[in-house]
Short mmCIF file of C-alpha atoms in Angstrom, two decimals:
data_model
loop_
_atom_site.label_atom_id
_atom_site.label_comp_id
_atom_site.label_asym_id
_atom_site.label_seq_id
_atom_site.Cartn_x
_atom_site.Cartn_y
_atom_site.Cartn_z
CA MET T 173 13.24 41.65 -22.46
CA SER T 174 14.52 40.58 -25.81
CA SER T 175 12.68 37.96 -27.84
CA SER T 176 15.60 35.52 -27.49
CA VAL T 177 15.37 35.69 -23.66
CA LEU T 178 11.60 35.23 -23.79
CA GLY T 179 12.08 32.30 -26.17
CA ARG T 180 14.52 30.62 -23.78
CA LEU T 181 12.20 31.21 -20.80
CA GLY T 182 9.33 29.71 -22.78
CA ALA T 183 11.43 26.64 -23.62
CA VAL T 184 12.35 26.20 -19.94
CA ALA T 185 8.68 26.49 -18.95
CA ILE T 186 7.78 23.78 -21.49
CA VAL T 187 10.49 21.45 -20.17
CA VAL T 188 9.30 22.00 -16.57
CA ALA T 189 5.68 21.39 -17.57
CA VAL T 190 6.57 18.17 -19.42
CA PHE T 191 8.56 16.96 -16.40
CA CYS T 192 5.67 17.67 -14.00
CA VAL T 193 3.15 15.88 -16.22
CA SER T 194 5.56 12.93 -16.59
CA LEU T 195 6.02 12.77 -12.82
CA LEU T 196 2.28 12.77 -12.17
CA HIS T 197 1.75 10.02 -14.72
CA GLY T 198 4.64 7.97 -13.38
CA SER T 199 6.70 7.96 -16.55
CA VAL T 200 9.82 9.53 -15.07
CA SER T 201 12.68 7.06 -15.11
CA THR T 202 13.41 5.64 -11.67
CA GLY T 203 16.39 3.51 -12.53
CA ALA T 204 19.93 4.20 -11.35
CA VAL T 205 20.23 7.45 -9.44
CA ALA T 206 22.85 9.85 -10.76
CA LYS T 207 25.21 11.56 -8.31
CA ASP T 208 23.38 14.91 -8.38
CA SER T 209 19.82 13.66 -8.90
CA VAL T 210 17.06 13.60 -6.31
CA LEU T 211 16.58 10.30 -4.47
CA PRO T 212 13.15 8.64 -4.48
CA ALA T 213 10.84 9.83 -1.70
CA SER T 214 11.74 6.90 0.57
CA GLY T 215 15.48 6.99 -0.10
CA LEU T 216 15.26 3.25 -0.91
CA PRO T 217 16.19 1.69 -4.26
CA VAL T 218 13.64 1.61 -7.06
CA PRO T 219 12.68 -0.89 -8.33
CA ARG T 220 12.34 -3.18 -5.30
CA TYR T 221 9.98 -5.87 -4.03
CA VAL T 222 7.69 -5.44 -1.03
CA SER T 223 4.44 -7.07 0.07
CA LEU T 224 0.91 -5.90 0.83
CA LYS T 225 0.36 -5.20 4.52
CA SER T 226 -3.44 -5.46 4.46
CA ASP T 227 -6.11 -7.68 2.93
CA HIS T 228 -7.81 -4.56 1.51
CA VAL T 229 -5.48 -2.36 -0.57
CA ASN T 230 -6.92 0.21 -2.97
CA VAL T 231 -4.92 0.59 -6.17
CA ARG T 232 -5.43 3.98 -7.77
CA ALA T 233 -4.94 5.30 -11.30
CA GLY T 234 -2.60 8.04 -10.01
CA PRO T 235 -0.68 9.08 -6.90
CA THR T 236 -3.43 10.92 -4.97
CA LYS T 237 -6.64 9.99 -3.18
CA ASP T 238 -8.44 12.10 -5.80
CA ASN T 239 -7.65 9.44 -8.43
CA ASP T 240 -10.17 6.67 -9.00
CA VAL T 241 -9.68 3.25 -7.41
CA ALA T 242 -8.76 1.01 -10.34
CA TRP T 243 -9.05 -2.23 -8.33
CA VAL T 244 -8.61 -3.62 -4.81
CA TYR T 245 -6.12 -6.26 -3.66
CA THR T 246 -7.74 -8.59 -1.13
CA ARG T 247 -4.78 -10.73 -0.08
CA SER T 248 -2.27 -9.55 2.51
CA GLY T 249 1.28 -10.73 1.97
CA LEU T 250 1.02 -10.63 -1.83
CA PRO T 251 4.35 -9.51 -3.34
CA VAL T 252 4.46 -6.40 -5.51
CA GLU T 253 7.30 -4.53 -7.16
CA ILE T 254 7.67 -0.80 -6.53
CA THR T 255 8.48 0.78 -9.90
CA ALA T 256 8.19 4.48 -8.98
CA GLU T 257 7.62 6.81 -6.03
CA TYR T 258 5.82 10.12 -5.73
CA GLU T 259 5.74 11.64 -2.24
CA ASN T 260 3.96 9.01 -0.06
CA TRP T 261 2.66 7.03 -3.03
CA ARG T 262 4.26 3.99 -4.67
CA ARG T 263 3.56 2.74 -8.17
CA VAL T 264 3.44 -1.04 -7.93
CA ARG T 265 3.35 -3.92 -10.40
CA ASP T 266 2.04 -7.37 -9.51
CA SER T 267 3.05 -10.80 -10.83
CA GLU T 268 0.50 -10.50 -13.64
CA GLY T 269 1.93 -7.16 -14.81
CA SER T 270 -0.89 -4.90 -13.58
CA GLU T 271 0.29 -1.50 -12.35
CA GLY T 272 -1.23 1.21 -10.18
CA TRP T 273 -0.56 3.54 -7.26
CA VAL T 274 -0.74 2.49 -3.59
CA TYR T 275 -0.32 4.59 -0.44
CA HIS T 276 3.01 3.71 1.21
CA SER T 277 1.57 2.70 4.61
CA LEU T 278 -0.29 -0.20 2.96
CA LEU T 279 3.03 -1.82 1.98
CA SER T 280 5.43 -3.88 4.07
CA GLY T 281 9.14 -4.57 3.70
CA ARG T 282 8.44 -8.24 4.52
CA ARG T 283 9.58 -10.31 1.57
CA THR T 284 7.22 -12.76 -0.05
CA ALA T 285 7.12 -14.40 -3.46
CA VAL T 286 4.68 -16.18 -5.75
CA VAL T 287 5.52 -19.62 -7.15
CA THR T 288 5.65 -19.51 -10.95
CA MET T 289 5.72 -22.42 -13.36
CA LYS T 290 5.88 -22.53 -17.17
CA ASN T 291 2.97 -24.95 -17.15
CA LYS T 292 0.38 -23.98 -14.52
CA ASP T 293 -0.38 -27.67 -13.86
CA ASP T 294 3.23 -28.44 -12.88
CA LEU T 295 4.25 -28.47 -9.23
CA ALA T 296 7.36 -26.76 -7.86
CA PRO T 297 9.42 -28.99 -5.55
CA ILE T 298 10.47 -27.71 -2.13
CA TYR T 299 13.71 -29.35 -1.05
CA GLU T 300 15.08 -30.12 2.40
CA SER T 301 18.30 -28.26 1.50
CA ALA T 302 19.52 -26.07 -1.37
CA ASP T 303 20.33 -29.10 -3.51
CA THR T 304 18.19 -30.95 -6.07
CA THR T 305 19.48 -34.27 -4.72
CA SER T 306 18.08 -33.59 -1.23
CA ALA T 307 14.66 -34.86 -0.17
CA VAL T 308 11.54 -33.17 -1.56
CA THR T 309 9.46 -31.98 1.41
CA ALA T 310 6.54 -30.45 -0.52
CA ARG T 311 5.30 -29.62 -4.00
CA LEU T 312 3.63 -26.26 -4.62
CA GLN T 313 1.18 -25.11 -7.26
CA ALA T 314 1.77 -21.99 -9.31
CA GLY T 315 0.30 -18.99 -7.48
CA VAL T 316 1.17 -20.13 -3.96
CA VAL T 317 2.56 -17.24 -1.89
CA ALA T 318 5.53 -18.00 0.35
CA GLN T 319 7.46 -15.93 2.86
CA VAL T 320 11.06 -15.51 1.68
CA LYS T 321 13.55 -16.02 4.51
CA LYS T 322 16.84 -16.17 2.62
CA CYS T 323 18.15 -16.30 -0.97
CA GLY T 324 21.58 -16.97 -2.40
CA ASN T 325 23.34 -18.97 -5.08
CA GLY T 326 20.12 -19.50 -7.04
CA TRP T 327 18.10 -20.86 -4.08
CA CYS T 328 15.60 -19.37 -1.64
CA ARG T 329 14.51 -20.66 1.75
CA VAL T 330 10.74 -20.21 1.94
CA LEU T 331 7.95 -21.06 4.32
CA GLY T 332 4.21 -21.00 4.24
CA ASN T 333 1.12 -22.78 5.42
CA GLY T 334 2.23 -26.43 5.68
CA PHE T 335 5.64 -26.15 4.02
CA GLU T 336 9.18 -24.99 4.67
CA GLY T 337 12.32 -25.59 2.67
CA TRP T 338 14.36 -24.53 -0.34
CA ILE T 339 13.15 -23.69 -3.84
CA GLN T 340 15.09 -22.73 -6.94
CA GLN T 341 15.08 -18.93 -7.16
CA GLN T 342 13.97 -18.97 -10.81
CA ARG T 343 10.63 -20.48 -9.67
CA LEU T 344 9.71 -17.33 -7.73
CA TRP T 345 8.26 -13.96 -8.68
CA GLY T 346 9.16 -11.54 -5.91
CA VAL T 347 12.94 -11.89 -5.86
CA TYR T 348 15.33 -10.75 -8.57
CA ALA T 349 17.57 -13.22 -10.40
CA ASP T 350 20.74 -13.68 -8.35
CA GLU T 351 19.42 -11.38 -5.57
CA GLN T 352 20.84 -12.06 -2.12
CA VAL T 353 18.18 -11.93 0.64
CA ASN T 354 19.23 -12.32 4.27
#
């Protein structure tokens, strides 16, 4: 083989190696999928919100059981955002920005969200209807997790232990701005 062919083969090998390392470390872009690109392992959009299925979820440093457990989630129903996929593993981010890898069967498509407030001492009002002039049925602290039933036009219908009603969508982490949830 000529040196130019060997040089090109070497360059291809380097590109493939860089791609594989990037994939294992989760740094491959998972945004919009081009027409001819490979879909994520699940075939579902990435990023997307899901929730934890169990009250014991190991979060690993990488997408295999050989990777160390970085921490453990101990609250089922907690919302997380899937930011990447590798085979049966999902890289997730929580409301505090922590990221790690979780095995897919520990996640649920059930939608939940965390109440967020600029000032942690403020309370988020839950309204009887999707209208700030309707009656306030509850007030929730930052950090409360609610099941998301429906979202549209800047409002989400949520329910939880002792409350049910409508909250302004901007007060939730676990739904995208202007996302429609049915």
